[in-house]
Coordinates of C-alpha atoms in Angstrom, one line a residue:
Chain A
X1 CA -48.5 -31.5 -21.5
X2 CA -45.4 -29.6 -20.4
X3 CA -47.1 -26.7 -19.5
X4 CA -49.6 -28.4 -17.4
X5 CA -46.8 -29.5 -15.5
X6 CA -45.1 -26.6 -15.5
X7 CA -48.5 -24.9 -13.9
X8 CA -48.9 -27.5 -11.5
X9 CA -45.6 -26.3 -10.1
X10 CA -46.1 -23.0 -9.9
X11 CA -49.7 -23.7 -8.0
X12 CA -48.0 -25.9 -5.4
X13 CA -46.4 -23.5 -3.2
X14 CA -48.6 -20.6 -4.1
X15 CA -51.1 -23.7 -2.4
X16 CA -48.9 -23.7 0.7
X17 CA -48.5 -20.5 1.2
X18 CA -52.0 -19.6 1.1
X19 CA -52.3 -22.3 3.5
X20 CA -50.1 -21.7 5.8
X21 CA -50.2 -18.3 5.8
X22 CA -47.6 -15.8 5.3
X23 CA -45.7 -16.0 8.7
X24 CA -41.8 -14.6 8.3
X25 CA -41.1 -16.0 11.8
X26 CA -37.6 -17.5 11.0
X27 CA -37.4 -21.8 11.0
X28 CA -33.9 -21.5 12.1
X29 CA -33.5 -19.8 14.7
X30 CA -33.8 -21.2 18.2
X31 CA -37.7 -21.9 19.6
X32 CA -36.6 -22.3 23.4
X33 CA -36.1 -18.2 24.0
X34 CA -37.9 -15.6 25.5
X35 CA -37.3 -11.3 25.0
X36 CA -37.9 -9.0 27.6
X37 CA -38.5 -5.6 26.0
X38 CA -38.3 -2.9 28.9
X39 CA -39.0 0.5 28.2
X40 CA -36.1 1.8 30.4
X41 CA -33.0 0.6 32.2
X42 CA -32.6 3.6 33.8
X43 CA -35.2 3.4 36.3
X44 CA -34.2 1.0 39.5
X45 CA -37.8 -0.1 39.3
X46 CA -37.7 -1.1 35.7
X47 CA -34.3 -2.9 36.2
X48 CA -36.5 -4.9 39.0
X49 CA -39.4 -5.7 36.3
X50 CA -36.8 -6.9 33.8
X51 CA -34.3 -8.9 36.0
X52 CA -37.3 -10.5 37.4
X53 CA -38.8 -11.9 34.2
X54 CA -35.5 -13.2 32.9
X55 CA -34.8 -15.0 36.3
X56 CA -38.4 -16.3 36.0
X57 CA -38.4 -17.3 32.0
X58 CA -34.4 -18.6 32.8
X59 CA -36.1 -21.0 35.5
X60 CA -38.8 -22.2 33.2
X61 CA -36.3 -23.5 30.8
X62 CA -36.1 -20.6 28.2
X63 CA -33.0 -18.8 27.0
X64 CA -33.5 -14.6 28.0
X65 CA -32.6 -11.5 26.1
X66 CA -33.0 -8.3 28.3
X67 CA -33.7 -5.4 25.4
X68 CA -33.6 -1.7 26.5
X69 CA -36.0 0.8 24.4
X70 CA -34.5 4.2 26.1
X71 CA -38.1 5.3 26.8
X72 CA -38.1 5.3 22.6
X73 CA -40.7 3.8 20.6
X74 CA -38.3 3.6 17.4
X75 CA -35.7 1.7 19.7
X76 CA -38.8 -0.6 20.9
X77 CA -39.4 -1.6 17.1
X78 CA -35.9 -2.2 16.3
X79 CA -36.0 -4.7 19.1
X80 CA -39.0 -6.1 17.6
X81 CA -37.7 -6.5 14.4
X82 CA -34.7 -8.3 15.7
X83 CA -37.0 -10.7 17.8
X84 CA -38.8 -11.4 14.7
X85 CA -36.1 -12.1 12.7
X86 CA -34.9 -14.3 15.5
X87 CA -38.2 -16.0 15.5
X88 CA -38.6 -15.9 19.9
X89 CA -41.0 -17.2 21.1
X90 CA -42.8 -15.2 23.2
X91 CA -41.9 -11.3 24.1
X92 CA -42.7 -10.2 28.1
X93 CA -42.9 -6.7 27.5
X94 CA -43.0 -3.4 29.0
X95 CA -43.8 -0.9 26.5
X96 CA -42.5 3.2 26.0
X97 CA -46.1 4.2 24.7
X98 CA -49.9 3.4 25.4
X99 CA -50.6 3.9 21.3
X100 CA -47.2 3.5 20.0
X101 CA -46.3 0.3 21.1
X102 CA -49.6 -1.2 19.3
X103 CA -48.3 -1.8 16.0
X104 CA -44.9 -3.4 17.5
X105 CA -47.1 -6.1 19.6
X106 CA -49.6 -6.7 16.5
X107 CA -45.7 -7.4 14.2
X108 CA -44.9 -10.0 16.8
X109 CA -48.5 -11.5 16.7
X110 CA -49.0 -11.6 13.1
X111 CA -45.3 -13.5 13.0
X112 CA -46.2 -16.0 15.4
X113 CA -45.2 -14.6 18.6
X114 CA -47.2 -13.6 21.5
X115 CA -46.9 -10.7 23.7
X116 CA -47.6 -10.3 27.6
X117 CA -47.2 -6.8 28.7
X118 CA -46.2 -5.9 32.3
X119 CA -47.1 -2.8 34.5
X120 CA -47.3 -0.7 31.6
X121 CA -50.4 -0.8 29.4
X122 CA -51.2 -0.6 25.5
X123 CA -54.6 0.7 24.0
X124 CA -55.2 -2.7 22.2
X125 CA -57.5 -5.4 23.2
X126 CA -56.5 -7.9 21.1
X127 CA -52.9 -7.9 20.2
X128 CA -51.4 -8.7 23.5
X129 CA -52.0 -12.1 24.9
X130 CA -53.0 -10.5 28.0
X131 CA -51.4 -7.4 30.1
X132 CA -50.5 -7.6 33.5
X133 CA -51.5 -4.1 35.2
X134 CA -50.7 -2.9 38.5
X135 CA -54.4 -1.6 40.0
X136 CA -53.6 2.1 39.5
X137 CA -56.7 3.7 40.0
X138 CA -58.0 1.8 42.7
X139 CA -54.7 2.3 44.3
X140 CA -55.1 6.1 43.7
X141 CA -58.5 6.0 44.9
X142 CA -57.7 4.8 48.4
X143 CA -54.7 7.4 48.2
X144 CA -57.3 9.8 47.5
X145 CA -59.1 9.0 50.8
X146 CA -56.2 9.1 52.7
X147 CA -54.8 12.6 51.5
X148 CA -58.5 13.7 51.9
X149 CA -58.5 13.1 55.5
X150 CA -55.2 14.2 56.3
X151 CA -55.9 17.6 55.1
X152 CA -58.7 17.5 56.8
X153 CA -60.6 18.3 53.3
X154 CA -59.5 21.7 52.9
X155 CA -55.9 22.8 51.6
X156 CA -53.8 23.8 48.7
X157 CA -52.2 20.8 46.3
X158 CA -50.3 20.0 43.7
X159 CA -50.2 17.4 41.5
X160 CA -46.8 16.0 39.4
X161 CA -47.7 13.4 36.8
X162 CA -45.4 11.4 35.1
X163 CA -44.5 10.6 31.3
X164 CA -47.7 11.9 29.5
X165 CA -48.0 9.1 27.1
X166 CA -48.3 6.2 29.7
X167 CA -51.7 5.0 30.8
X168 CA -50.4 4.5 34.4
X169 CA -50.2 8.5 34.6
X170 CA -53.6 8.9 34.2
X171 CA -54.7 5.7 35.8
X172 CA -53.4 7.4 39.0
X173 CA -54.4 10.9 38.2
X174 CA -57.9 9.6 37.8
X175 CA -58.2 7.9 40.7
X176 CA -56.9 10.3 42.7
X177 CA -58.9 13.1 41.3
X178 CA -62.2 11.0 41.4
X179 CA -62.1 11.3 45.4
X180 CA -60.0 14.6 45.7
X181 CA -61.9 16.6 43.3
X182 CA -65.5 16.2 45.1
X183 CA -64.1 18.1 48.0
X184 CA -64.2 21.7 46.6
X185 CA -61.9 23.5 49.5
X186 CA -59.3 21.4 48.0
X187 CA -57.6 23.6 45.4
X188 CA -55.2 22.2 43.2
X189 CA -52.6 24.9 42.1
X190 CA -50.4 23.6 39.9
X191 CA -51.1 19.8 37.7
X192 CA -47.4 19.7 35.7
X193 CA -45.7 16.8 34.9
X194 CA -42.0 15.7 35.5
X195 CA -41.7 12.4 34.0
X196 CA -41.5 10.0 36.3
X197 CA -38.1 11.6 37.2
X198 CA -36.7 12.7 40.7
X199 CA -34.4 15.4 39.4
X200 CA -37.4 16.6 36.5
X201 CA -39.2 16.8 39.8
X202 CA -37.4 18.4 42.4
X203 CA -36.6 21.8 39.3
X204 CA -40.4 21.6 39.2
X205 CA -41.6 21.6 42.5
X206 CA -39.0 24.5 43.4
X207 CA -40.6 26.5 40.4
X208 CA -44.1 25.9 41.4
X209 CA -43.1 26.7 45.0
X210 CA -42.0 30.3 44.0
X211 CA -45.1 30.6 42.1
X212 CA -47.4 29.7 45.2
X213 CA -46.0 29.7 47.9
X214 CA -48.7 28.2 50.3
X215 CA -49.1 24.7 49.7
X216 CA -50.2 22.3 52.3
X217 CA -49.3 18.9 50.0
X218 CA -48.0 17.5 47.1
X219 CA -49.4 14.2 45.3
X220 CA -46.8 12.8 43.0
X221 CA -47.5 10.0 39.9
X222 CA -44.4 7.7 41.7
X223 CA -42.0 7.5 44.0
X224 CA -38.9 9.3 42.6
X225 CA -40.9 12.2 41.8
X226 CA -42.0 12.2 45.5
X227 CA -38.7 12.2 46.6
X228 CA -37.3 14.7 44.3
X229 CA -40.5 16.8 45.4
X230 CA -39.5 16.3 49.1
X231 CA -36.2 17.6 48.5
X232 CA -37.1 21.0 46.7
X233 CA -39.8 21.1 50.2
X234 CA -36.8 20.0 52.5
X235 CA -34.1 22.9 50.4
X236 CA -37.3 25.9 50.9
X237 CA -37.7 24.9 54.7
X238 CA -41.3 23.5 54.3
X239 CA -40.6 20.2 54.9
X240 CA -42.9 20.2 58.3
X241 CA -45.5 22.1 56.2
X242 CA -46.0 20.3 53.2
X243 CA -47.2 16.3 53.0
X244 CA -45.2 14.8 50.1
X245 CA -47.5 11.5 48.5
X246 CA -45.7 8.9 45.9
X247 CA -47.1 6.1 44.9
X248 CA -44.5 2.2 44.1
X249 CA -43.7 1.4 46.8
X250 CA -39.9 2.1 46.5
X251 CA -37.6 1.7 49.7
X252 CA -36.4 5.6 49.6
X253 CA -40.8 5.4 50.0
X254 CA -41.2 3.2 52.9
X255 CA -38.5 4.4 54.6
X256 CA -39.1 8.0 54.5
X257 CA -42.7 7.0 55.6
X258 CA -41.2 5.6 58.8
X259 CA -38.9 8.7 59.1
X260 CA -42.0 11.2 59.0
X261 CA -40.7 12.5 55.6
X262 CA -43.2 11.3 53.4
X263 CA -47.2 11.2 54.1
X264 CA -47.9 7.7 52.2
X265 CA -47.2 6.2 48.9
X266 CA -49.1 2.7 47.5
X267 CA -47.1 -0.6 47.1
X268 CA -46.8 -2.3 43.8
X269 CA -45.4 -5.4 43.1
X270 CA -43.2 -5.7 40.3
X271 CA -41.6 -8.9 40.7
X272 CA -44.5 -10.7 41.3
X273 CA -46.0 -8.8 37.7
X274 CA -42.8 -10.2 36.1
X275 CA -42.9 -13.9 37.1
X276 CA -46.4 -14.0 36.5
X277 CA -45.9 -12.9 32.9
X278 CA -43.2 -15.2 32.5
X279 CA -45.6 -18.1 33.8
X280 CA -48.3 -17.3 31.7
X281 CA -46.0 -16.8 28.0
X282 CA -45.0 -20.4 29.3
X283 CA -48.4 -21.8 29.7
X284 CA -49.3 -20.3 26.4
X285 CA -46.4 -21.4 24.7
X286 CA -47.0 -25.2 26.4
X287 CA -50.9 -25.0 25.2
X288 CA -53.1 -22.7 27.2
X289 CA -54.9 -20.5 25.5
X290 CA -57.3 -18.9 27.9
X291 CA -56.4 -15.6 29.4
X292 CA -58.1 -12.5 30.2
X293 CA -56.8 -9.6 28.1
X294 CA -55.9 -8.1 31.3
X295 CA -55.0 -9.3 34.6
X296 CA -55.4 -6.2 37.2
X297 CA -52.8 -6.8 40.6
X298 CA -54.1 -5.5 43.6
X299 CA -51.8 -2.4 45.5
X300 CA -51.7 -1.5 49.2
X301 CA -51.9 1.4 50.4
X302 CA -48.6 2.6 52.9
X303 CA -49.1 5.3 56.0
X304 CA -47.6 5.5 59.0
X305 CA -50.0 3.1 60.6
X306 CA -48.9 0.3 58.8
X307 CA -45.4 0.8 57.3
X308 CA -43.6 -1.1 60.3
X309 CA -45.2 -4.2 57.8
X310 CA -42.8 -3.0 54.6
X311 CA -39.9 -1.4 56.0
X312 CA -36.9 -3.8 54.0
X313 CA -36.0 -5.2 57.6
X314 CA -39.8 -7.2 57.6
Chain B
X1 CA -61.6 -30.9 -20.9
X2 CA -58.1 -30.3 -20.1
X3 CA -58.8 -27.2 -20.2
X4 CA -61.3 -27.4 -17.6
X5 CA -59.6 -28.8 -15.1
X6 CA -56.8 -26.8 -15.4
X7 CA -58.9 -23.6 -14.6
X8 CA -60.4 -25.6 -12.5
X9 CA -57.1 -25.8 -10.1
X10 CA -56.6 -22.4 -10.8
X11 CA -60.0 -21.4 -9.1
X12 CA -59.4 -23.3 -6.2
X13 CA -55.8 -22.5 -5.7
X14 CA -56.8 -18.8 -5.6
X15 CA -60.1 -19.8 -3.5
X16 CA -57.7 -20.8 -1.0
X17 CA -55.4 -18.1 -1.1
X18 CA -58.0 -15.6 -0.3
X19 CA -59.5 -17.7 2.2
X20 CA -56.0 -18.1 4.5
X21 CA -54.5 -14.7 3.5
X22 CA -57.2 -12.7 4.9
X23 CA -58.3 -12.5 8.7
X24 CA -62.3 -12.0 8.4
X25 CA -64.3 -10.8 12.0
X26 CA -67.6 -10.1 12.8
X27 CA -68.3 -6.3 12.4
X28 CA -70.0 -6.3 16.0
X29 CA -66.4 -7.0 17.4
X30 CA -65.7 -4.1 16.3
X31 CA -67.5 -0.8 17.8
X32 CA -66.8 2.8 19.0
X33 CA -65.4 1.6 22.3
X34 CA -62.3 -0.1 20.2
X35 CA -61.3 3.4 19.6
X36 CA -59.1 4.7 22.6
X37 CA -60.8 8.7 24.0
X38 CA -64.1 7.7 21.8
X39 CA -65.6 5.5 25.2
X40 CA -68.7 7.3 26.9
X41 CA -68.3 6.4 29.9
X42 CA -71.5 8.4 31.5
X43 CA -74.0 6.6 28.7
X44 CA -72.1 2.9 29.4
X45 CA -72.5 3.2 33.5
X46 CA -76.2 4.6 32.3
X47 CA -77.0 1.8 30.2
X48 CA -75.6 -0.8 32.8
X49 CA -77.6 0.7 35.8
X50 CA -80.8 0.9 34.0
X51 CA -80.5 -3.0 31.9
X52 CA -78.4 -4.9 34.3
X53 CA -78.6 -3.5 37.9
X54 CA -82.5 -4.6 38.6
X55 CA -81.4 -8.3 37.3
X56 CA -78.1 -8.8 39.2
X57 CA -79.9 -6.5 42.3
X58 CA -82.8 -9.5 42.0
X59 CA -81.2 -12.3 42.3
X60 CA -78.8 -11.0 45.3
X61 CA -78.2 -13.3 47.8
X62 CA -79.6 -12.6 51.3
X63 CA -77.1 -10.3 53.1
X64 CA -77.5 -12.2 56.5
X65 CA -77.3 -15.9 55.3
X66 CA -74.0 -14.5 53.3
X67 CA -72.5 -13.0 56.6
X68 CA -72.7 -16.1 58.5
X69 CA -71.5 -18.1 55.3
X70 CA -68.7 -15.6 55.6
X71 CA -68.1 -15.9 59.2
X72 CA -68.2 -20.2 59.0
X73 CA -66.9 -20.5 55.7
X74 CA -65.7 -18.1 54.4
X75 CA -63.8 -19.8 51.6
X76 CA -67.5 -21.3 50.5
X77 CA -68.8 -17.3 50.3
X78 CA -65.5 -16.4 48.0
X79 CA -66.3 -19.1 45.5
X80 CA -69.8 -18.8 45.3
X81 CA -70.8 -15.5 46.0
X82 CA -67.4 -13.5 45.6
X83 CA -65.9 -12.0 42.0
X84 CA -61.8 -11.2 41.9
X85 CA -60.6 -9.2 39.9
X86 CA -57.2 -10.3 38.7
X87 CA -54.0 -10.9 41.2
X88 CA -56.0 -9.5 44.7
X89 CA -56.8 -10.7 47.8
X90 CA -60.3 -8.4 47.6
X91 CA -63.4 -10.3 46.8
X92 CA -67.0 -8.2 46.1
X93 CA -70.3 -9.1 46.6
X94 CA -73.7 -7.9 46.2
X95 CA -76.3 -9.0 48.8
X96 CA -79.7 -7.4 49.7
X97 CA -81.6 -7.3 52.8
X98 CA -83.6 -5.3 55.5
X99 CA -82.6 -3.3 58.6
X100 CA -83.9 -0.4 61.1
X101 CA -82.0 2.5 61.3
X102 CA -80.2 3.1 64.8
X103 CA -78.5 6.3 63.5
X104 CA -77.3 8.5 60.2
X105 CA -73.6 9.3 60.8
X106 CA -71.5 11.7 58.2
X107 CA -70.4 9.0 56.4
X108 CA -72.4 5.8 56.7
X109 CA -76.1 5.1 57.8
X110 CA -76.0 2.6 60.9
X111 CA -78.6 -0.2 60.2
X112 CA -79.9 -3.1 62.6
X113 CA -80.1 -6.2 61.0
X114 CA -80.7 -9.9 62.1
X115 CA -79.0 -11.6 65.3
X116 CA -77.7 -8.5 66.7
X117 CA -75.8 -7.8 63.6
X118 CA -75.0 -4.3 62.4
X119 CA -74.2 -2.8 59.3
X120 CA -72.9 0.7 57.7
X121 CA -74.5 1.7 54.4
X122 CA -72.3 4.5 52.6
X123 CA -73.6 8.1 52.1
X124 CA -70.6 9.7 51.7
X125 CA -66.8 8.7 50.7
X126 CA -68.4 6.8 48.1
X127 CA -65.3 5.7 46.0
X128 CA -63.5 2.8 44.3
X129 CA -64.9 0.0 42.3
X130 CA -67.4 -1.8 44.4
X131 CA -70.2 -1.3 42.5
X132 CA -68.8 -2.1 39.2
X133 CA -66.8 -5.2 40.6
X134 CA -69.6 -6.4 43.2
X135 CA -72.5 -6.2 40.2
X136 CA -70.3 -8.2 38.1
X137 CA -72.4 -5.7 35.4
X138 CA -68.9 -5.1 33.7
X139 CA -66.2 -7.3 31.7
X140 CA -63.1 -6.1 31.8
X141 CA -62.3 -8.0 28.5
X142 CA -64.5 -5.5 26.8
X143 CA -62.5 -2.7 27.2
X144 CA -59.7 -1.0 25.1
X145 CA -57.7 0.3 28.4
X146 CA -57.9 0.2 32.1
X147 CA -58.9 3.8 31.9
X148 CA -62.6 3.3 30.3
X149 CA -62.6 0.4 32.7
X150 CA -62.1 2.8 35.1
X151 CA -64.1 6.2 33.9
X152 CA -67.3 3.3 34.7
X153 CA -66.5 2.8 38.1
X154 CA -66.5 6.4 38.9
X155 CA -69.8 7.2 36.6
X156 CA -71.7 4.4 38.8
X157 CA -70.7 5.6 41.9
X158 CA -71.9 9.3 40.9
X159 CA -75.4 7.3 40.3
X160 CA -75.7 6.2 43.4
X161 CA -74.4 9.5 44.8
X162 CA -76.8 11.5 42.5
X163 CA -80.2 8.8 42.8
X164 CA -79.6 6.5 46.3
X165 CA -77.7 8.5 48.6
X166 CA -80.4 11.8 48.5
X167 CA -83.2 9.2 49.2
X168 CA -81.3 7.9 52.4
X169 CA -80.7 11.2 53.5
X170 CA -84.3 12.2 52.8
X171 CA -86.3 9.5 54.2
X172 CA -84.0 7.2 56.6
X173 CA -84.4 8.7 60.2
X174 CA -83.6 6.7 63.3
X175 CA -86.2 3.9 63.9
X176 CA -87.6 3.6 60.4
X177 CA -87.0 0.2 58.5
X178 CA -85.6 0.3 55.1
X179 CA -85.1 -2.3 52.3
X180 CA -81.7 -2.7 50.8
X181 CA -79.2 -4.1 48.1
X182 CA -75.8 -3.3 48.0
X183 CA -72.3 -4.0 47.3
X184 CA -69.5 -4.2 49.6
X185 CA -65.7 -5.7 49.9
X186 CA -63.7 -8.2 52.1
X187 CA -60.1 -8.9 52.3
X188 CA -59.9 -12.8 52.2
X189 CA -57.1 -12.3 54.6
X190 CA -59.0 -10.1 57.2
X191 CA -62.6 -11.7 57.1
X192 CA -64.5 -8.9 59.3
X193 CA -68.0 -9.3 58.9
X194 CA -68.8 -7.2 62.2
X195 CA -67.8 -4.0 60.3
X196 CA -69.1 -4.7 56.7
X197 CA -69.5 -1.1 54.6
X198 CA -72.2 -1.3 51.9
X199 CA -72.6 0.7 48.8
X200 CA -76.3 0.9 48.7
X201 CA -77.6 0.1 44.7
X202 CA -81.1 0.0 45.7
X203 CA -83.3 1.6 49.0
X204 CA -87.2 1.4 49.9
X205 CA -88.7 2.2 53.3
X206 CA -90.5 -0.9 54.4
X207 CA -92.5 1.0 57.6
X208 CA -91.6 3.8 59.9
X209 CA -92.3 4.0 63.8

C-alpha cells in the first residue's frame, strides 16, 4: 500500500512535465518585456534600428532592453541566455551571423519566446516568427541598371562587399552582378570586402587604386563604405573620374548625391523595419499567429534625378 | 490485479512522456532546399516554367480589360489581379493578349494593341523579379533565405532571355501580329498604364502582312 502511494507520487509530476513540456522559461520574471538584440551599436544605422524598436515596443506597453552583441555571435548567445533566464517575451532581433545566429533563435523558441528578425537575415525557416528584410536584391538589381547606363556599358569596376557572413552582402552582390555581369565590357577588377566599414574601406580602395589604376566606378555593399571609398578617390584626385555607388540610404548618401560626389545609393527604411517588428511580436504575443516567414520591404532607388525628394530638408 | 494497474499507470505515464517530449514532423517538410548552398536554383526555375507557367500563363487575365480596370479602378486591379510582396508599394501581374508590331527598339518591342493603346515587350534589360512575383509560381515561405528566393528570379529571367526573347527577335518584324502573355509591374502610387513594360512568358505569331 505505501508504495503504491509512494509511486503515485513520483508519476505525478513526471505526468506534468511530460505534459507540459520541458520549457525553462522563468514563472517569475516579468511577462510585459521585450529584448532588442542588435548586432552592433557601433553603426549610426544600427543605433536607428534599435532605438526605433524600443520606442515602438515602449509605446505598445512593453518594458525594453537594448542588448549589444559587438558584431559577436558568443556575445549574441549570452544575451540570449540572459533573456531566457529572464523569461521576455518576445526578442526583435538583429542578428551578427546568417548561420550562427540559428541556434540562439531556436533557444528562445524552444523556451517560449518568439523571435522577429530585422534587416538582417538567418538561414532558418522555421525558428524566427518571421524576418523583416530590406529588398536587397531587387534594390541591387535596379542599381545595376542604373550603373549599367551610366557607364554607358563599358568600363572598369570594383566591387567592396561588406561583412562576409551576412546575407545582405550577397543579397546586393547578387543583384547587382545579375544585371552588371551580362554586359561583358564591364570588367570588374577588384571584388574585396571591407566590412561594412568606412575606414576598412577607404585603406582598401587606396590599395586597389595603386594596383589598377584606371577605374571608371566603384559599387560599394553600403553607404559608409561608399563614403570611405569616395575619400581614398577624392585623396588620389579621381574624384571627377570615378562614380562612387552605396546603397542605405544614409544622409552623408543623399547628400553627397545632391553635391555630385556620389553616383546613387538605394534607400532603406529602418525605422519603419523596426516598428513593424515591434507591431508584429505584439500581435503575436496578443494572439495572432499568422505571419509569413519573411516580410520583404520594398527600397528606392536615389540619383540625381530624384534626390531633391530625400535630401533631410524634405 | 494491483499489480496490473500499477503497470498499467506506468505505461501510460511514459506513453505520455514520449508523446509531449518529442516534436514529430512530416519527413516531406523536410528536403534538400532546408539546407542553406544545397538549393538548385537552375532545376527549381526549370521545374516551375515547365509545371506551373502554361497553368498560371492560361488563366491570365486579358491585358486590355486589366488596363482599363487599372486606369478606372485601379484599387479593384491591385486586389484582384495584383500580388505584393511584403512592405512595397509595387504590385505584379500577369496578363496575356494580342498586338501588331509597329517597331523592334534595342530594348523593348513596340506592340499595337486595342483602343489606340501601346505597349513595350522587353527584349533586353530583362532584370528583377517580375516574372517570379507576377506568376505567383513561387512562395517565399518555402525558402531557407532570401538568396535561393532570389537565385529563382534570376534563373527565370535567363529563360525567357535564352527561349522567348530569340523568338521575338527572330520572327517579330514591323506589321506582323503576335500573341502574348507576360508579366509586368505598377507602382500603386504612379498608376501609368500608357507606358506598361512587359516581360514576355509566352509569344506566337498570329499572321503576318
Amino acid at each position: 500500500m505505501k508504495r503504491t502511494y509512494l509511486l503515485k507520487l513520483l508519476l505525478i509530476p513526471i505526468i506534468i512535465a511530460g505534459t507540459f513540456g520541458c520549457s525553462n522559461k522563468s514563472k517569475n520574471a516579468p511577462s510585459d518585456q521585450m529584448a532588442v538584440i542588435v548586432s552592433t551599436l557601433n553603426n549610426p544605422w544600427f543605433v536607428v534600428l534599435a532605438e526605433s524598436a524600443a520606442e515602438k515596443a515602449r509605446e505598445l506597453g512593453y518594458k525594453t532592453t537594448i542588448f549589444d552583441s559587438q558584431n559577436n555571435s558568443a556575445k549574441e548567445a549570452e544575451h540570449f541566455d540572459n533573456v531566457i533566464a529572464m523569461g521576455y517575451s518576445a526578442v526583435l532581433l538583429n542578428p551578427t551571423d546568417a548561420d550562427g545566429s540559428v541556434l540562439n533563435v531556436k533557444r528562445a523558441k524552444a523556451a517560449g519566446i518568439p523571435t522577429f528578425c530585422m534587416d538582417r537575415e538567418i538561414n532558418a525557416k522555421d525558428a524566427a516568427v518571421t524576418q523583416l528584410l530590406s529588398d536587397n536584391f531587387t534594390g541591387c538589381v535596379k542599381l545595376g541598371e542604373y550603373f549599367v547606363r551610366q557607364l554607358n556599358k563599358k568600363g572598369n569596376y570594383v566591387e567592396l562587399l561588406g561583412l562576409v557572413g551576412d546575407n545582405n552582402t550577397w543579397n546586393r552582390s547578387n543583384g547587382f552582378h545579375s544585371v552588371v555581369d551580362e554586359f561583358p565590357e564591364l570588367k570588374m577588377v577588384a571584388q574585396q570586402s571591407a566590412d561594412f566599414d568606412r575606414n576598412k574601406a577607404m585603406d582598401v580602395m587606396e590599395t586597389i587604386m595603386q594596383a589598377n589604376p584606371a577605374i571608371d566606378a566603384v559599387f560599394c555593399g553600403n553607404d559608409a563604405m561608399a563614403m570611405g571609398a569616395y575619400q581614398a578617390v577624392l585623396a588620389a584626385g579621381k574624384a571627377d573620374k570615378v562614380k562612387v555607388f552605396g546603397f542605405d540610404g544614409s544622409d552623408d548618401a543623399i547628400n553627397g548625391i545632391a553635391d555630385g560626389k556620389i553616383a546613387a545609393t538605394v534607400m532603406q527604411f529602418p525605422v519603419l523595419m523596426a516598428q513593424t517588428s515591434a507591431e508584429m511580436a505584439h500581435q503575436y504575443i496578443t494572439g495572432e499567429r499568422d505571419f509569413s516567414s519573411k516580410t520583404p520591404v520594398e527600397v528606392i532607388l536615389i540619383t540625381p534625378e530624384n534626390v531633391n525628394e530625400f535630401t533631410p530638408e524634405n | 490485479m494491483k499489480k496490473n494497474v500499477k503497470y498499467g499507470i506506468v505505461i501510460v505515464a511514459a506513453v505520455f512522456i514520449v508523446l509531449f517530449s518529442l516534436d514529430i514532423q512530416k519527413l516531406d517538410k523536410h528536403n534538400a532546399m532546408d539546407i542553406p548552398g544545397n538549393f538548385n536554383a537552375a532545376a527549381y526555375a526549370r521545374d516551375v516554367w515547365n509545371n506551373k507557367m502554361p497553368t498560371v500563363v492560361g488563366s491570365a487575365p486579358d491585358l486590355i480589360s486589366l488596363m482599363q480596370l487599372l486606369g478606372s479602378n485601379p484599387e479593384e486591379a491591385f486586389e484582384n489581379f495584383g500580388i505584393k510582396l511584403g512592405i512595397s508599394n509595387t504590385y505584379y501581374f500577369i496578363a496575356k493578349g494580342e498586338g501588331t508590331v509597329k517597331q523592334l527598339n534595342e530594348e523593348n518591342l513596340v506592340l499595337d494593341v486595342e483602343n489606340g493603346m501601346q505597349i513595350q515587350l522587353a527584349v533586353d534589360f530583362i532584370f528583377g523579379n517580375a516574372v517570379r512575383d507576377g506568376s505567383g509560381t513561387v512562395d517565399i515561405d518555402d525558402f531557407v533565405n532570401m538568396t535561393d528566393f532570389n537565385m529563382v528570379s534570376i534563373e527565370l529571367n535567363n529563360i525567357v532571355k535564352k527561349e522567348i526573347v530569340p523568338q521575338l527577335n527572330e520572327l517579330a518584324q514591323p506589321g506582323i501580329k503576335i500573341g502574348f502573355a507576360g508579366t509586368f509591374a505598377i507602382n500603386e502610387n504612379d498608376v501609368n498604364i500608357r507606358n506598361i513594360r512587359i516581360v514576355p512568358v509566352s509569344v506566337k505569331i498570329i499572321n503576318g502582312e
